Amino acid sequence: MHTVPLGPRRTRVSLFLGLVLAIIMIVVGLVAIGVDGPLWFALIMLFAGAIIAGIAIVRLVLLRRA
């Protein structure tokens, strides 16, 4: 199969969606801690959300410079 490279606009939209989902993951982790949910679930959501948000922010900054 041939792959079509994403243009800068589609890449930017994709990164913004990833950032929004990462923020949702962080909020879910905080809510899980707030309602005495399973701690392992809250930690996974917080760490994964923070990592994904960090990657998305770095890539957005690098895309803006290019």
mmCIF file of N, CA, C and O in Angstrom:
data_model
loop_
_atom_site.group_PDB
_atom_site.id
_atom_site.type_symbol
_atom_site.label_atom_id
_atom_site.label_comp_id
_atom_site.label_asym_id
_atom_site.label_seq_id
_atom_site.Cartn_x
_atom_site.Cartn_y
_atom_site.Cartn_z
ATOM 1 N N MET A 1 0.822 -1.184 0.000
ATOM 2 C CA MET A 1 0.000 0.000 0.000
ATOM 3 C C MET A 1 0.866 1.248 0.000
ATOM 4 O O MET A 1 1.915 1.278 0.619
ATOM 5 N N HIS A 2 0.362 2.261 -0.629
ATOM 6 C CA HIS A 2 1.074 3.529 -0.643
ATOM 7 C C HIS A 2 0.582 4.376 0.521
ATOM 8 O O HIS A 2 -0.602 4.380 0.842
ATOM 9 N N THR A 3 1.504 5.076 1.105
ATOM 10 C CA THR A 3 1.109 5.982 2.181
ATOM 11 C C THR A 3 1.176 7.412 1.667
ATOM 12 O O THR A 3 2.071 7.777 0.924
ATOM 13 N N VAL A 4 0.217 8.193 2.073
ATOM 14 C CA VAL A 4 0.163 9.594 1.675
ATOM 15 C C VAL A 4 0.641 10.417 2.862
ATOM 16 O O VAL A 4 0.065 10.325 3.951
ATOM 17 N N PRO A 5 1.715 11.190 2.701
ATOM 18 C CA PRO A 5 2.178 11.990 3.841
ATOM 19 C C PRO A 5 1.151 13.058 4.206
ATOM 20 O O PRO A 5 0.525 13.649 3.339
ATOM 21 N N LEU A 6 0.989 13.249 5.492
ATOM 22 C CA LEU A 6 0.054 14.261 5.965
ATOM 23 C C LEU A 6 0.653 15.643 5.750
ATOM 24 O O LEU A 6 1.840 15.859 5.954
ATOM 25 N N GLY A 7 -0.169 16.558 5.352
ATOM 26 C CA GLY A 7 0.289 17.935 5.220
ATOM 27 C C GLY A 7 0.404 18.570 6.586
ATOM 28 O O GLY A 7 -0.044 18.018 7.590
ATOM 29 N N PRO A 8 1.008 19.754 6.651
ATOM 30 C CA PRO A 8 1.179 20.399 7.960
ATOM 31 C C PRO A 8 -0.135 20.704 8.662
ATOM 32 O O PRO A 8 -0.236 20.622 9.877
ATOM 33 N N ARG A 9 -1.175 21.020 7.891
ATOM 34 C CA ARG A 9 -2.463 21.341 8.518
ATOM 35 C C ARG A 9 -3.100 20.102 9.149
ATOM 36 O O ARG A 9 -3.582 20.149 10.277
ATOM 37 N N ARG A 10 -3.070 18.979 8.434
ATOM 38 C CA ARG A 10 -3.652 17.756 8.991
ATOM 39 C C ARG A 10 -2.831 17.256 10.159
ATOM 40 O O ARG A 10 -3.373 16.722 11.130
ATOM 41 N N THR A 11 -1.510 17.428 10.092
ATOM 42 C CA THR A 11 -0.663 17.021 11.210
ATOM 43 C C THR A 11 -0.971 17.868 12.432
ATOM 44 O O THR A 11 -1.056 17.359 13.546
ATOM 45 N N ARG A 12 -1.158 19.172 12.249
ATOM 46 C CA ARG A 12 -1.456 20.064 13.358
ATOM 47 C C ARG A 12 -2.795 19.696 13.999
ATOM 48 O O ARG A 12 -2.915 19.653 15.227
ATOM 49 N N VAL A 13 -3.798 19.417 13.186
ATOM 50 C CA VAL A 13 -5.111 19.021 13.717
ATOM 51 C C VAL A 13 -4.991 17.716 14.489
ATOM 52 O O VAL A 13 -5.557 17.566 15.577
ATOM 53 N N SER A 14 -4.223 16.780 13.948
ATOM 54 C CA SER A 14 -4.026 15.498 14.617
ATOM 55 C C SER A 14 -3.338 15.684 15.966
ATOM 56 O O SER A 14 -3.706 15.046 16.959
ATOM 57 N N LEU A 15 -2.349 16.564 16.020
ATOM 58 C CA LEU A 15 -1.656 16.814 17.280
ATOM 59 C C LEU A 15 -2.557 17.514 18.289
ATOM 60 O O LEU A 15 -2.503 17.228 19.488
ATOM 61 N N PHE A 16 -3.411 18.439 17.828
ATOM 62 C CA PHE A 16 -4.357 19.094 18.736
ATOM 63 C C PHE A 16 -5.351 18.075 19.298
ATOM 64 O O PHE A 16 -5.681 18.126 20.488
ATOM 65 N N LEU A 17 -5.823 17.156 18.466
ATOM 66 C CA LEU A 17 -6.733 16.123 18.957
ATOM 67 C C LEU A 17 -6.038 15.237 19.987
ATOM 68 O O LEU A 17 -6.631 14.864 21.003
ATOM 69 N N GLY A 18 -4.787 14.897 19.725
ATOM 70 C CA GLY A 18 -4.022 14.114 20.688
ATOM 71 C C GLY A 18 -3.847 14.856 21.999
ATOM 72 O O GLY A 18 -3.934 14.263 23.081
ATOM 73 N N LEU A 19 -3.622 16.155 21.922
ATOM 74 C CA LEU A 19 -3.464 16.968 23.127
ATOM 75 C C LEU A 19 -4.772 17.030 23.923
ATOM 76 O O LEU A 19 -4.764 16.906 25.151
ATOM 77 N N VAL A 20 -5.888 17.171 23.221
ATOM 78 C CA VAL A 20 -7.194 17.191 23.896
ATOM 79 C C VAL A 20 -7.458 15.854 24.581
ATOM 80 O O VAL A 20 -7.900 15.804 25.746
ATOM 81 N N LEU A 21 -7.175 14.764 23.903
ATOM 82 C CA LEU A 21 -7.387 13.447 24.507
ATOM 83 C C LEU A 21 -6.459 13.229 25.694
ATOM 84 O O LEU A 21 -6.854 12.607 26.685
ATOM 85 N N ALA A 22 -5.233 13.740 25.615
ATOM 86 C CA ALA A 22 -4.311 13.611 26.741
ATOM 87 C C ALA A 22 -4.829 14.390 27.951
ATOM 88 O O ALA A 22 -4.737 13.912 29.090
ATOM 89 N N ILE A 23 -5.375 15.564 27.716
ATOM 90 C CA ILE A 23 -5.930 16.355 28.820
ATOM 91 C C ILE A 23 -7.128 15.630 29.433
ATOM 92 O O ILE A 23 -7.292 15.605 30.658
ATOM 93 N N ILE A 24 -7.938 15.008 28.587
ATOM 94 C CA ILE A 24 -9.074 14.221 29.099
ATOM 95 C C ILE A 24 -8.573 13.061 29.954
ATOM 96 O O ILE A 24 -9.140 12.756 31.010
ATOM 97 N N MET A 25 -7.484 12.410 29.518
ATOM 98 C CA MET A 25 -6.920 11.310 30.305
ATOM 99 C C MET A 25 -6.444 11.804 31.667
ATOM 100 O O MET A 25 -6.654 11.127 32.686
ATOM 101 N N ILE A 26 -5.820 12.964 31.709
ATOM 102 C CA ILE A 26 -5.340 13.521 32.973
ATOM 103 C C ILE A 26 -6.521 13.839 33.889
ATOM 104 O O ILE A 26 -6.485 13.536 35.091
ATOM 105 N N VAL A 27 -7.584 14.411 33.323
ATOM 106 C CA VAL A 27 -8.775 14.728 34.125
ATOM 107 C C VAL A 27 -9.409 13.455 34.669
ATOM 108 O O VAL A 27 -9.801 13.396 35.845
ATOM 109 N N VAL A 28 -9.480 12.427 33.844
ATOM 110 C CA VAL A 28 -10.048 11.147 34.304
ATOM 111 C C VAL A 28 -9.206 10.573 35.440
ATOM 112 O O VAL A 28 -9.743 10.043 36.426
ATOM 113 N N GLY A 29 -7.882 10.680 35.325
ATOM 114 C CA GLY A 29 -7.013 10.208 36.403
ATOM 115 C C GLY A 29 -7.241 10.965 37.693
ATOM 116 O O GLY A 29 -7.285 10.377 38.778
ATOM 117 N N LEU A 30 -7.392 12.291 37.589
ATOM 118 C CA LEU A 30 -7.643 13.092 38.791
ATOM 119 C C LEU A 30 -9.003 12.777 39.403
ATOM 120 O O LEU A 30 -9.145 12.715 40.636
ATOM 121 N N VAL A 31 -9.996 12.565 38.561
ATOM 122 C CA VAL A 31 -11.328 12.208 39.071
ATOM 123 C C VAL A 31 -11.282 10.842 39.741
ATOM 124 O O VAL A 31 -11.909 10.633 40.791
ATOM 125 N N ALA A 32 -10.536 9.908 39.167
ATOM 126 C CA ALA A 32 -10.424 8.580 39.775
ATOM 127 C C ALA A 32 -9.792 8.668 41.160
ATOM 128 O O ALA A 32 -10.199 7.955 42.078
ATOM 129 N N ILE A 33 -8.825 9.553 41.322
ATOM 130 C CA ILE A 33 -8.231 9.745 42.646
ATOM 131 C C ILE A 33 -9.248 10.405 43.582
ATOM 132 O O ILE A 33 -9.387 10.024 44.749
ATOM 133 N N GLY A 34 -10.000 11.374 43.054
ATOM 134 C CA GLY A 34 -10.967 12.105 43.867
ATOM 135 C C GLY A 34 -12.110 11.257 44.385
ATOM 136 O O GLY A 34 -12.631 11.507 45.471
ATOM 137 N N VAL A 35 -12.519 10.251 43.627
ATOM 138 C CA VAL A 35 -13.650 9.421 44.045
ATOM 139 C C VAL A 35 -13.194 8.092 44.644
ATOM 140 O O VAL A 35 -13.968 7.156 44.757
ATOM 141 N N ASP A 36 -11.928 8.039 45.034
ATOM 142 C CA ASP A 36 -11.344 6.824 45.630
ATOM 143 C C ASP A 36 -11.461 5.619 44.695
ATOM 144 O O ASP A 36 -11.781 4.510 45.118
ATOM 145 N N GLY A 37 -11.185 5.854 43.426
ATOM 146 C CA GLY A 37 -11.166 4.759 42.453
ATOM 147 C C GLY A 37 -9.874 3.977 42.589
ATOM 148 O O GLY A 37 -9.052 4.246 43.472
ATOM 149 N N PRO A 38 -9.683 3.012 41.713
ATOM 150 C CA PRO A 38 -8.455 2.223 41.781
ATOM 151 C C PRO A 38 -7.231 3.110 41.509
ATOM 152 O O PRO A 38 -7.172 3.821 40.508
ATOM 153 N N LEU A 39 -6.276 3.059 42.412
ATOM 154 C CA LEU A 39 -5.095 3.910 42.309
ATOM 155 C C LEU A 39 -4.258 3.562 41.073
ATOM 156 O O LEU A 39 -3.722 4.451 40.413
ATOM 157 N N TRP A 40 -4.177 2.273 40.747
ATOM 158 C CA TRP A 40 -3.379 1.879 39.579
ATOM 159 C C TRP A 40 -3.945 2.491 38.305
ATOM 160 O O TRP A 40 -3.204 2.932 37.429
ATOM 161 N N PHE A 41 -5.261 2.543 38.190
ATOM 162 C CA PHE A 41 -5.907 3.133 37.011
ATOM 163 C C PHE A 41 -5.628 4.629 36.934
ATOM 164 O O PHE A 41 -5.312 5.167 35.874
ATOM 165 N N ALA A 42 -5.742 5.304 38.066
ATOM 166 C CA ALA A 42 -5.504 6.750 38.107
ATOM 167 C C ALA A 42 -4.065 7.071 37.720
ATOM 168 O O ALA A 42 -3.812 7.997 36.949
ATOM 169 N N LEU A 43 -3.120 6.302 38.248
ATOM 170 C CA LEU A 43 -1.716 6.550 37.929
ATOM 171 C C LEU A 43 -1.405 6.302 36.463
ATOM 172 O O LEU A 43 -0.668 7.066 35.832
ATOM 173 N N ILE A 44 -1.963 5.241 35.907
ATOM 174 C CA ILE A 44 -1.744 4.957 34.482
ATOM 175 C C ILE A 44 -2.300 6.091 33.628
ATOM 176 O O ILE A 44 -1.651 6.562 32.689
ATOM 177 N N MET A 45 -3.511 6.546 33.942
ATOM 178 C CA MET A 45 -4.111 7.631 33.165
ATOM 179 C C MET A 45 -3.308 8.926 33.303
ATOM 180 O O MET A 45 -3.101 9.639 32.324
ATOM 181 N N LEU A 46 -2.843 9.229 34.508
ATOM 182 C CA LEU A 46 -2.069 10.447 34.715
ATOM 183 C C LEU A 46 -0.735 10.396 33.977
ATOM 184 O O LEU A 46 -0.367 11.346 33.279
ATOM 185 N N PHE A 47 -0.003 9.300 34.132
ATOM 186 C CA PHE A 47 1.309 9.202 33.486
ATOM 187 C C PHE A 47 1.187 9.163 31.969
ATOM 188 O O PHE A 47 1.909 9.869 31.259
ATOM 189 N N ALA A 48 0.265 8.360 31.461
ATOM 190 C CA ALA A 48 0.098 8.276 30.004
ATOM 191 C C ALA A 48 -0.374 9.617 29.434
ATOM 192 O O ALA A 48 0.123 10.068 28.393
ATOM 193 N N GLY A 49 -1.303 10.260 30.113
ATOM 194 C CA GLY A 49 -1.778 11.564 29.652
ATOM 195 C C GLY A 49 -0.677 12.605 29.651
ATOM 196 O O GLY A 49 -0.557 13.404 28.724
ATOM 197 N N ALA A 50 0.152 12.600 30.684
ATOM 198 C CA ALA A 50 1.251 13.566 30.759
ATOM 199 C C ALA A 50 2.281 13.318 29.657
ATOM 200 O O ALA A 50 2.770 14.264 29.025
ATOM 201 N N ILE A 51 2.595 12.072 29.399
ATOM 202 C CA ILE A 51 3.570 11.741 28.348
ATOM 203 C C ILE A 51 3.029 12.133 26.982
ATOM 204 O O ILE A 51 3.723 12.759 26.173
ATOM 205 N N ILE A 52 1.785 11.784 26.710
ATOM 206 C CA ILE A 52 1.187 12.104 25.412
ATOM 207 C C ILE A 52 1.075 13.617 25.228
ATOM 208 O O ILE A 52 1.359 14.146 24.155
ATOM 209 N N ALA A 53 0.676 14.328 26.276
ATOM 210 C CA ALA A 53 0.574 15.790 26.191
ATOM 211 C C ALA A 53 1.941 16.412 25.943
ATOM 212 O O ALA A 53 2.080 17.328 25.122
ATOM 213 N N GLY A 54 2.957 15.913 26.615
ATOM 214 C CA GLY A 54 4.308 16.425 26.408
ATOM 215 C C GLY A 54 4.789 16.224 24.989
ATOM 216 O O GLY A 54 5.349 17.137 24.364
ATOM 217 N N ILE A 55 4.569 15.045 24.454
ATOM 218 C CA ILE A 55 4.981 14.765 23.075
ATOM 219 C C ILE A 55 4.219 15.652 22.100
ATOM 220 O O ILE A 55 4.801 16.209 21.162
ATOM 221 N N ALA A 56 2.913 15.802 22.306
ATOM 222 C CA ALA A 56 2.109 16.630 21.399
ATOM 223 C C ALA A 56 2.552 18.088 21.441
ATOM 224 O O ALA A 56 2.652 18.740 20.394
ATOM 225 N N ILE A 57 2.844 18.604 22.621
ATOM 226 C CA ILE A 57 3.272 20.000 22.733
ATOM 227 C C ILE A 57 4.616 20.203 22.043
ATOM 228 O O ILE A 57 4.807 21.166 21.296
ATOM 229 N N VAL A 58 5.548 19.288 22.276
ATOM 230 C CA VAL A 58 6.864 19.408 21.633
ATOM 231 C C VAL A 58 6.735 19.356 20.113
ATOM 232 O O VAL A 58 7.341 20.152 19.397
ATOM 233 N N ARG A 59 5.924 18.437 19.608
ATOM 234 C CA ARG A 59 5.774 18.323 18.159
ATOM 235 C C ARG A 59 5.060 19.537 17.572
ATOM 236 O O ARG A 59 5.368 19.966 16.469
ATOM 237 N N LEU A 60 4.098 20.111 18.300
ATOM 238 C CA LEU A 60 3.435 21.322 17.826
ATOM 239 C C LEU A 60 4.413 22.489 17.759
ATOM 240 O O LEU A 60 4.392 23.272 16.795
ATOM 241 N N VAL A 61 5.270 22.614 18.757
ATOM 242 C CA VAL A 61 6.264 23.686 18.740
ATOM 243 C C VAL A 61 7.238 23.500 17.583
ATOM 244 O O VAL A 61 7.574 24.442 16.876
ATOM 245 N N LEU A 62 7.686 22.264 17.384
ATOM 246 C CA LEU A 62 8.614 21.996 16.284
ATOM 247 C C LEU A 62 7.952 22.212 14.928
ATOM 248 O O LEU A 62 8.596 22.701 13.992
ATOM 249 N N LEU A 63 6.676 21.883 14.818
ATOM 250 C CA LEU A 63 5.957 22.085 13.565
ATOM 251 C C LEU A 63 5.780 23.574 13.274
ATOM 252 O O LEU A 63 5.844 24.003 12.125
ATOM 253 N N ARG A 64 5.580 24.363 14.328
ATOM 254 C CA ARG A 64 5.412 25.798 14.148
ATOM 255 C C ARG A 64 6.711 26.445 13.668
ATOM 256 O O ARG A 64 6.706 27.378 12.874
ATOM 257 N N ARG A 65 7.842 25.930 14.121
ATOM 258 C CA ARG A 65 9.145 26.482 13.711
ATOM 259 C C ARG A 65 9.478 26.162 12.263
ATOM 260 O O ARG A 65 10.167 26.909 11.605
ATOM 261 N N ALA A 66 8.998 25.026 11.800
ATOM 262 C CA ALA A 66 9.335 24.589 10.423
ATOM 263 C C ALA A 66 8.558 25.357 9.378
ATOM 264 O O ALA A 66 7.591 25.960 9.560
#
